Coordinates of C-alpha atoms in Angstrom, one line a residue:
Chain A
M1 CA -135.4 87.4 96.5
K2 CA -132.5 86.2 94.5
P3 CA -133.0 82.9 92.6
S4 CA -131.2 80.0 94.2
K5 CA -128.1 78.5 92.7
P6 CA -128.5 75.3 90.6
K7 CA -126.6 72.3 92.0
V8 CA -125.3 71.1 88.6
L9 CA -124.6 73.0 85.4
F10 CA -124.9 71.0 82.2
F11 CA -123.1 72.4 79.2
D12 CA -123.8 71.7 75.6
V13 CA -120.5 71.4 73.7
N14 CA -120.9 72.0 69.9
E15 CA -121.5 75.7 69.1
S16 CA -122.2 76.4 72.8
L17 CA -118.6 76.0 74.1
L18 CA -116.8 75.3 70.9
D19 CA -116.8 77.4 67.8
L20 CA -118.1 75.6 64.7
K21 CA -116.8 78.3 62.3
E22 CA -113.8 76.3 61.2
L23 CA -115.8 73.2 60.6
K24 CA -118.4 75.1 58.6
I25 CA -115.6 76.5 56.4
T26 CA -114.2 73.0 55.8
V27 CA -117.7 71.7 55.1
G28 CA -118.2 74.6 52.6
K29 CA -115.0 73.8 50.8
A30 CA -116.0 70.1 50.5
L31 CA -119.3 71.3 49.0
N32 CA -117.6 73.0 46.1
G33 CA -117.2 76.3 48.0
R34 CA -120.9 76.5 48.9
E35 CA -120.5 77.5 52.5
G36 CA -124.1 78.6 52.5
L37 CA -125.1 74.9 52.6
A38 CA -123.4 74.4 56.0
P39 CA -126.5 75.4 58.0
L40 CA -128.6 73.0 55.9
W41 CA -126.2 70.2 56.6
F42 CA -126.2 70.9 60.4
S43 CA -130.0 71.1 60.5
M44 CA -130.2 67.8 58.6
L45 CA -127.7 66.2 61.0
L46 CA -129.9 67.2 64.0
H47 CA -133.1 66.1 62.2
H48 CA -131.6 62.7 61.4
S49 CA -130.3 62.2 64.9
L50 CA -133.9 62.4 66.0
V51 CA -135.1 60.2 63.2
S52 CA -132.9 57.5 64.7
T53 CA -134.2 58.2 68.2
A54 CA -137.8 58.1 67.0
S55 CA -137.2 54.6 65.7
N56 CA -135.2 53.4 68.7
Q57 CA -132.2 53.2 66.5
F58 CA -128.8 54.6 67.3
A59 CA -125.8 55.6 65.1
D60 CA -122.7 57.6 66.2
F61 CA -123.2 61.3 65.8
S62 CA -120.2 61.5 63.4
Q63 CA -121.7 58.7 61.2
I64 CA -124.9 60.7 60.9
A65 CA -122.8 63.8 60.2
V66 CA -121.1 61.9 57.3
A67 CA -124.4 60.5 56.0
T68 CA -126.2 63.8 56.0
L69 CA -123.2 65.6 54.4
Q70 CA -123.3 63.1 51.6
M71 CA -127.1 63.7 51.2
V72 CA -126.6 67.5 51.0
A73 CA -123.9 66.9 48.3
T74 CA -126.0 64.6 46.2
Q75 CA -129.1 66.9 46.4
N76 CA -126.9 69.7 45.0
N77 CA -125.2 67.6 42.3
I78 CA -121.8 67.8 44.1
V79 CA -119.5 64.8 44.0
L80 CA -118.3 64.0 47.5
H81 CA -116.8 60.6 48.3
K82 CA -117.5 58.9 51.6
E83 CA -113.8 59.0 52.6
K84 CA -113.6 62.7 51.9
A85 CA -116.8 63.3 53.9
K86 CA -115.3 61.3 56.9
E87 CA -112.2 63.4 56.7
V88 CA -114.3 66.6 56.8
I89 CA -116.2 65.5 59.8
Q90 CA -113.0 64.7 61.7
H91 CA -112.7 68.5 62.1
F92 CA -115.4 68.2 64.8
Q93 CA -112.6 67.1 67.1
K94 CA -110.4 70.1 66.4
L95 CA -112.7 73.0 67.3
S96 CA -111.5 76.0 69.3
P97 CA -113.5 77.2 72.3
H98 CA -115.3 80.6 71.9
P99 CA -113.0 83.3 73.2
E100 CA -114.7 83.8 76.6
V101 CA -115.3 80.2 77.4
E102 CA -112.2 79.4 79.4
E103 CA -112.5 82.5 81.7
A104 CA -116.2 81.8 82.3
L105 CA -115.6 78.1 83.2
A106 CA -112.8 79.1 85.5
L107 CA -115.0 81.6 87.3
L108 CA -117.9 79.1 87.7
K109 CA -115.5 76.5 89.0
S110 CA -114.0 78.8 91.6
A111 CA -117.5 79.8 92.7
G112 CA -118.0 76.1 93.6
Y113 CA -120.3 75.1 90.7
Q114 CA -120.4 71.5 89.5
L115 CA -119.8 71.5 85.8
V116 CA -120.9 68.7 83.5
A117 CA -120.6 68.4 79.7
L118 CA -123.7 66.9 78.1
T119 CA -123.4 66.3 74.3
N120 CA -124.7 64.5 71.3
S121 CA -121.1 63.8 70.3
S122 CA -119.9 60.3 70.9
E123 CA -118.0 59.5 74.2
K124 CA -114.6 59.3 72.4
A125 CA -115.3 62.4 70.2
M126 CA -116.4 64.4 73.2
N127 CA -113.3 63.5 75.2
A128 CA -111.1 64.5 72.3
Q129 CA -113.0 67.7 71.7
L130 CA -112.7 69.0 75.2
R131 CA -109.0 67.9 75.5
N132 CA -108.1 69.5 72.2
A133 CA -109.9 72.7 73.2
G134 CA -107.9 72.7 76.5
I135 CA -111.0 72.8 78.7
S136 CA -111.3 69.2 79.8
S137 CA -110.1 69.8 83.4
F138 CA -113.0 72.1 84.2
F139 CA -115.5 69.3 84.1
D140 CA -116.6 67.1 87.0
A141 CA -118.1 64.7 84.4
Q142 CA -118.4 64.4 80.7
L143 CA -121.6 62.8 79.5
S144 CA -122.3 61.6 76.0
V145 CA -125.8 60.6 74.8
E146 CA -124.1 57.6 73.2
T147 CA -124.1 55.9 76.6
L148 CA -127.9 56.1 76.7
G149 CA -128.5 55.6 72.9
T150 CA -130.9 58.5 72.7
Y151 CA -130.2 62.0 71.2
K152 CA -131.0 65.4 72.8
P153 CA -133.4 66.9 73.2
H154 CA -135.3 63.7 74.2
K155 CA -136.4 64.2 77.7
K156 CA -134.8 60.9 78.8
V157 CA -131.4 62.4 78.2
Y158 CA -131.9 65.2 80.8
Q159 CA -133.5 62.8 83.2
W160 CA -130.5 60.3 82.8
A161 CA -128.0 63.1 83.2
A162 CA -129.5 64.4 86.4
E163 CA -129.7 60.8 87.8
K164 CA -126.0 60.3 87.0
Q165 CA -125.2 63.3 89.1
G166 CA -127.5 62.2 91.9
V167 CA -129.7 65.3 91.7
T168 CA -133.3 66.0 90.6
L169 CA -133.9 67.9 87.3
N170 CA -135.1 71.1 89.0
E171 CA -131.7 71.3 90.6
C172 CA -130.0 71.4 87.2
M173 CA -129.5 74.0 84.6
L174 CA -128.6 73.4 81.0
I175 CA -126.5 76.0 79.3
A176 CA -126.7 75.9 75.5
A177 CA -126.6 78.0 72.3
H178 CA -129.4 75.9 70.6
G179 CA -133.1 76.8 71.1
W180 CA -134.1 73.1 70.7
D181 CA -131.7 72.0 73.5
V182 CA -133.0 74.8 75.8
A183 CA -136.6 73.8 74.9
G184 CA -136.0 70.1 75.7
A185 CA -134.3 70.8 79.1
L186 CA -137.2 73.1 80.1
W187 CA -139.9 70.7 79.0
A188 CA -138.1 67.9 80.9
G189 CA -138.2 70.0 84.1
A190 CA -134.7 71.5 84.3
R191 CA -133.7 75.2 84.3
A192 CA -131.9 76.7 81.4
A193 CA -129.7 79.5 80.1
F194 CA -129.4 80.5 76.4
I195 CA -126.2 81.7 74.9
A196 CA -127.4 83.9 72.0
R197 CA -124.5 83.2 69.7
P198 CA -124.7 84.6 66.1
Q199 CA -127.3 82.9 64.0
Q200 CA -128.8 81.1 67.0
E201 CA -132.4 81.6 68.0
L202 CA -134.7 80.4 70.7
Y203 CA -137.5 78.1 69.6
P204 CA -140.6 80.4 69.6
L205 CA -143.0 77.6 70.7
A206 CA -141.0 76.7 73.9
P207 CA -141.0 78.3 77.3
L208 CA -138.4 81.1 77.9
P209 CA -135.2 80.3 79.8
E210 CA -134.4 82.3 82.9
I211 CA -131.1 83.6 81.5
H212 CA -130.5 84.9 78.0
E213 CA -127.1 86.5 77.3
K214 CA -124.8 87.0 74.3
N215 CA -121.8 85.0 75.8
L216 CA -120.9 82.6 78.5
L217 CA -119.1 85.1 80.6
D218 CA -122.3 87.2 81.1
I219 CA -124.2 84.0 82.0
A220 CA -121.4 83.0 84.5
K221 CA -121.7 86.4 86.2
K222 CA -125.5 86.0 86.6
L223 CA -125.0 82.5 88.1
I224 CA -122.4 83.6 90.5
A225 CA -124.7 86.4 91.7
M226 CA -127.4 83.9 92.6
G227 CA -128.3 83.3 96.3
Chain B
M1 CA -141.7 34.1 42.9
K2 CA -143.4 37.5 42.7
P3 CA -143.6 39.5 46.0
S4 CA -147.1 39.5 47.5
K5 CA -149.3 42.6 47.3
P6 CA -149.4 44.8 50.4
K7 CA -153.0 45.0 51.9
V8 CA -152.7 48.8 52.6
L9 CA -150.8 51.5 50.9
F10 CA -149.9 54.5 53.1
F11 CA -149.1 57.7 51.2
D12 CA -147.1 60.6 52.5
V13 CA -148.6 63.8 51.2
N14 CA -146.2 66.8 51.2
E15 CA -143.6 66.5 48.4
S16 CA -144.6 62.8 47.8
L17 CA -148.1 63.5 46.2
L18 CA -148.1 67.3 46.2
D19 CA -145.5 69.5 44.6
L20 CA -143.9 71.9 47.1
K21 CA -142.4 74.0 44.4
E22 CA -144.9 76.9 44.6
L23 CA -144.7 76.9 48.4
K24 CA -140.9 77.1 48.2
I25 CA -141.1 80.1 45.8
T26 CA -143.5 81.8 48.1
V27 CA -141.2 81.1 51.1
G28 CA -138.2 82.5 49.1
K29 CA -140.1 85.7 48.3
A30 CA -140.9 86.2 52.0
L31 CA -137.2 85.7 52.7
N32 CA -136.2 88.7 50.6
G33 CA -135.9 86.6 47.5
R34 CA -133.5 84.1 49.1
E35 CA -135.2 80.9 47.7
G36 CA -132.0 79.0 48.5
L37 CA -133.1 79.2 52.2
A38 CA -136.3 77.2 51.6
P39 CA -134.6 73.7 52.0
L40 CA -133.1 75.0 55.3
W41 CA -136.5 76.1 56.5
F42 CA -138.1 72.7 55.6
S43 CA -135.3 70.8 57.3
M44 CA -135.8 73.0 60.5
L45 CA -139.5 72.4 60.3
L46 CA -138.9 68.6 60.3
H47 CA -136.3 68.8 63.0
H48 CA -138.5 70.8 65.3
S49 CA -141.5 68.6 64.7
L50 CA -139.3 65.8 66.3
V51 CA -138.1 68.2 69.0
S52 CA -141.7 68.4 70.1
T53 CA -142.2 64.7 69.9
A54 CA -139.0 64.0 71.9
S55 CA -140.5 66.1 74.7
N56 CA -144.0 64.6 74.5
Q57 CA -145.2 68.0 73.3
F58 CA -147.3 68.7 70.3
A59 CA -147.9 71.7 68.2
D60 CA -149.8 71.9 64.9
F61 CA -147.4 71.3 61.9
S62 CA -148.3 74.7 60.4
Q63 CA -147.5 76.4 63.8
I64 CA -144.1 74.8 63.7
A65 CA -143.8 75.8 60.1
V66 CA -144.5 79.5 61.0
A67 CA -142.1 79.3 64.0
T68 CA -139.2 77.9 62.0
L69 CA -139.8 80.3 59.1
Q70 CA -139.4 83.1 61.6
M71 CA -136.2 81.6 63.0
V72 CA -134.7 81.3 59.5
A73 CA -135.6 84.9 58.8
T74 CA -134.1 86.2 62.1
Q75 CA -130.9 84.1 61.6
N76 CA -130.4 85.8 58.2
N77 CA -131.3 89.4 59.4
I78 CA -134.5 89.4 57.4
V79 CA -137.6 91.1 58.9
L80 CA -140.6 88.8 58.7
H81 CA -143.7 89.5 60.8
K82 CA -145.6 86.6 62.3
E83 CA -148.8 87.5 60.3
K84 CA -146.8 87.5 57.0
A85 CA -145.2 84.1 58.0
K86 CA -148.7 82.7 58.7
E87 CA -149.9 83.9 55.3
V88 CA -147.0 82.2 53.6
I89 CA -147.6 78.9 55.3
Q90 CA -151.3 79.0 54.2
H91 CA -149.9 78.0 50.8
F92 CA -149.4 74.5 52.1
Q93 CA -153.1 74.0 51.5
K94 CA -153.0 75.1 47.8
L95 CA -150.4 72.7 46.4
S96 CA -150.9 70.9 43.1
P97 CA -150.3 67.2 42.7
H98 CA -147.2 66.1 40.8
P99 CA -148.2 65.5 37.2
E100 CA -148.5 61.7 37.3
V101 CA -150.2 61.4 40.7
E102 CA -153.8 61.3 39.6
E103 CA -153.3 58.6 37.0
A104 CA -151.2 56.5 39.4
L105 CA -153.8 56.7 42.2
A106 CA -156.6 55.8 39.7
L107 CA -154.6 52.7 38.5
L108 CA -153.9 51.5 42.0
K109 CA -157.6 52.1 43.0
S110 CA -158.8 50.1 40.0
A111 CA -156.4 47.3 40.9
G112 CA -158.2 46.9 44.2
Y113 CA -155.6 48.6 46.5
Q114 CA -156.7 50.2 49.7
L115 CA -155.2 53.8 49.7
V116 CA -154.6 55.7 52.9
A117 CA -153.1 59.2 53.3
L118 CA -150.7 59.4 56.3
T119 CA -149.3 62.9 56.9
N120 CA -147.6 65.2 59.4
S121 CA -150.1 67.9 58.3
S122 CA -153.0 68.6 60.7
E123 CA -156.3 66.9 60.1
K124 CA -157.9 70.0 58.8
A125 CA -155.0 71.0 56.6
M126 CA -154.7 67.5 55.2
N127 CA -158.4 67.4 54.2
A128 CA -158.1 70.8 52.5
Q129 CA -154.8 69.8 50.8
L130 CA -156.2 66.6 49.2
R131 CA -159.5 68.3 48.3
N132 CA -157.8 71.3 46.7
A133 CA -155.5 69.0 44.8
G134 CA -158.6 67.1 43.5
I135 CA -157.4 63.7 44.7
S136 CA -159.4 63.3 47.9
S137 CA -161.8 60.7 46.5
F138 CA -159.1 58.2 45.9
F139 CA -158.4 57.6 49.6
D140 CA -160.2 55.1 51.8
A141 CA -158.9 57.0 54.9
Q142 CA -157.0 60.2 55.6
L143 CA -154.8 59.9 58.7
S144 CA -153.1 62.9 60.3
V145 CA -150.5 62.5 63.1
E146 CA -152.4 65.2 64.9
T147 CA -154.8 62.5 66.1
L148 CA -151.9 60.7 67.8
G149 CA -149.9 63.8 68.9
T150 CA -146.6 62.3 67.6
Y151 CA -144.8 63.1 64.4
K152 CA -143.4 60.9 61.7
P153 CA -141.1 59.0 61.6
H154 CA -141.8 57.9 65.2
K155 CA -142.5 54.2 65.0
K156 CA -145.8 54.7 67.0
V157 CA -147.2 56.6 64.0
Y158 CA -146.9 53.6 61.6
Q159 CA -148.1 51.1 64.3
W160 CA -151.2 53.3 65.0
A161 CA -151.9 53.7 61.3
A162 CA -151.8 49.9 60.7
E163 CA -154.1 49.4 63.7
K164 CA -156.5 51.9 62.4
Q165 CA -156.8 49.9 59.2
G166 CA -157.0 46.6 61.1
V167 CA -153.8 45.1 59.6
T168 CA -150.4 44.3 60.8
L169 CA -147.4 46.4 59.8
N170 CA -145.9 43.9 57.5
E171 CA -149.1 44.0 55.5
C172 CA -148.6 47.7 54.8
M173 CA -146.4 49.7 52.5
L174 CA -145.4 53.3 52.9
I175 CA -144.9 55.3 49.7
A176 CA -142.9 58.5 50.2
A177 CA -140.4 60.9 48.7
H178 CA -138.5 61.4 52.0
G179 CA -135.7 59.2 53.1
W180 CA -136.5 59.7 56.8
D181 CA -140.1 58.6 56.3
V182 CA -139.1 55.4 54.4
A183 CA -136.5 54.7 57.1
G184 CA -139.0 55.1 59.9
A185 CA -141.6 52.8 58.2
L186 CA -139.0 50.1 57.5
W187 CA -137.6 50.3 61.1
A188 CA -141.2 50.0 62.4
G189 CA -141.7 46.8 60.4
A190 CA -143.6 48.0 57.3
R191 CA -142.6 47.7 53.7
A192 CA -141.7 50.8 51.7
A193 CA -141.4 52.4 48.3
F194 CA -139.3 55.5 47.6
I195 CA -140.3 58.2 45.1
A196 CA -137.0 59.6 44.0
R197 CA -138.2 63.2 43.4
P198 CA -135.6 65.9 42.5
Q199 CA -133.4 66.8 45.5
Q200 CA -134.7 63.9 47.6
E201 CA -132.4 61.2 48.9
L202 CA -132.6 58.0 50.8
Y203 CA -131.1 58.1 54.3
P204 CA -127.8 56.2 53.9
L205 CA -127.9 54.6 57.4
A206 CA -131.4 53.0 56.9
P207 CA -132.4 49.8 55.2
L208 CA -133.2 50.0 51.5
P209 CA -136.9 50.0 50.4
E210 CA -138.0 47.3 48.0
I211 CA -139.2 49.8 45.4
H212 CA -137.2 52.9 44.2
E213 CA -138.6 54.8 41.2
K214 CA -138.5 58.3 39.9
N215 CA -142.3 58.8 40.0
L216 CA -145.5 57.3 41.4
L217 CA -146.7 55.9 38.1
D218 CA -143.7 53.6 37.9
I219 CA -144.3 52.5 41.5
A220 CA -148.0 51.8 40.7
K221 CA -147.0 49.6 37.8
K222 CA -144.7 47.6 40.0
L223 CA -147.4 47.2 42.7
I224 CA -150.0 46.1 40.2
A225 CA -147.6 43.4 38.8
M226 CA -147.2 41.9 42.3
G227 CA -148.7 38.4 43.0

């Protein structure tokens, strides 16, 4: 028996749909050419977003991005002024989609799927990101965790997103290139697909997602083939 | 007017009391000599401990340490078998205290302070760590987040720790070398002191702690001088 089609597809945005490569190059330049520090900065950004959540605090994702970029700089004896750090983080809004994303979204849309963006970016940043990447029109809804004041992968985020779309969590599938996002969605009771982009890994302590492919087009084909 | 003495001092253990240098060297060796990846691994460990917490899941800190070490290896095309990763993480239990720690704890103890360890390490690992470092006898209590099933800096951890000692949060002070731990304690309503160890930074989006010194001895002197 073929698995049944999910009613709603939630898409993570940063790294999953949009390519962070250019941002990481810009971050590397700001850190005296030490591009190898970009993964550390991104990990610290994700960690500190949950530090806020664990304390019932909330700060804009780009504010946390600026703060953690400054921390990485100071830890490595690199001078980086706050204004420069803010300028670097602005590049979040100018990311290109990964090459196969537009075709994959178009196929899913034609097949009748309901597509929803679900991101840690702020409402305003998310809108700009999807518009600048030229993929805004594919989405039935664009949800930012900013509205809830809680970062992914807190289970409240997935519950809230499902409620917003008027469905239950087991009728939803999250599609993401981050192991921690896939883990959170599965633990919350949703279905999940993992986009195995370069340097991205599933979290070994979490359940496995039902779909695991190298790009979004292959995931779209599997979804369209569902019963 | 001098500030009043806190009734209970909570001590973070890893990095704050114990030196992670040897562990980071061992981690670097296991990652094909790429010691520069050790901070990324530690950040991913902290991030994933909160990923578990955000999903009401719990795994032992050393299990998360092994899982994230394997992730860092795979992301960097380094072969690292699980058994080898486990062996590396065992080094957490063999850390030496920073040079001034024993003298500082002895001074605080003589001054009548109640000293309590409060760590993300498991109960068993924490007991072994403090015993192997030769500082176990200074502590009136040794608290592991494992008992609660929630990682620092979730505010529930500090609330629980204060309750265990029969005091209110504003009668407690957390002493730690991590900006995120200091942030969590302050947001929960406790007082805090930051040990500014090398490569450690306060979190720019959190309130400032009342004490900020380069080592524990200088913090101890400030605490002893309180009214």
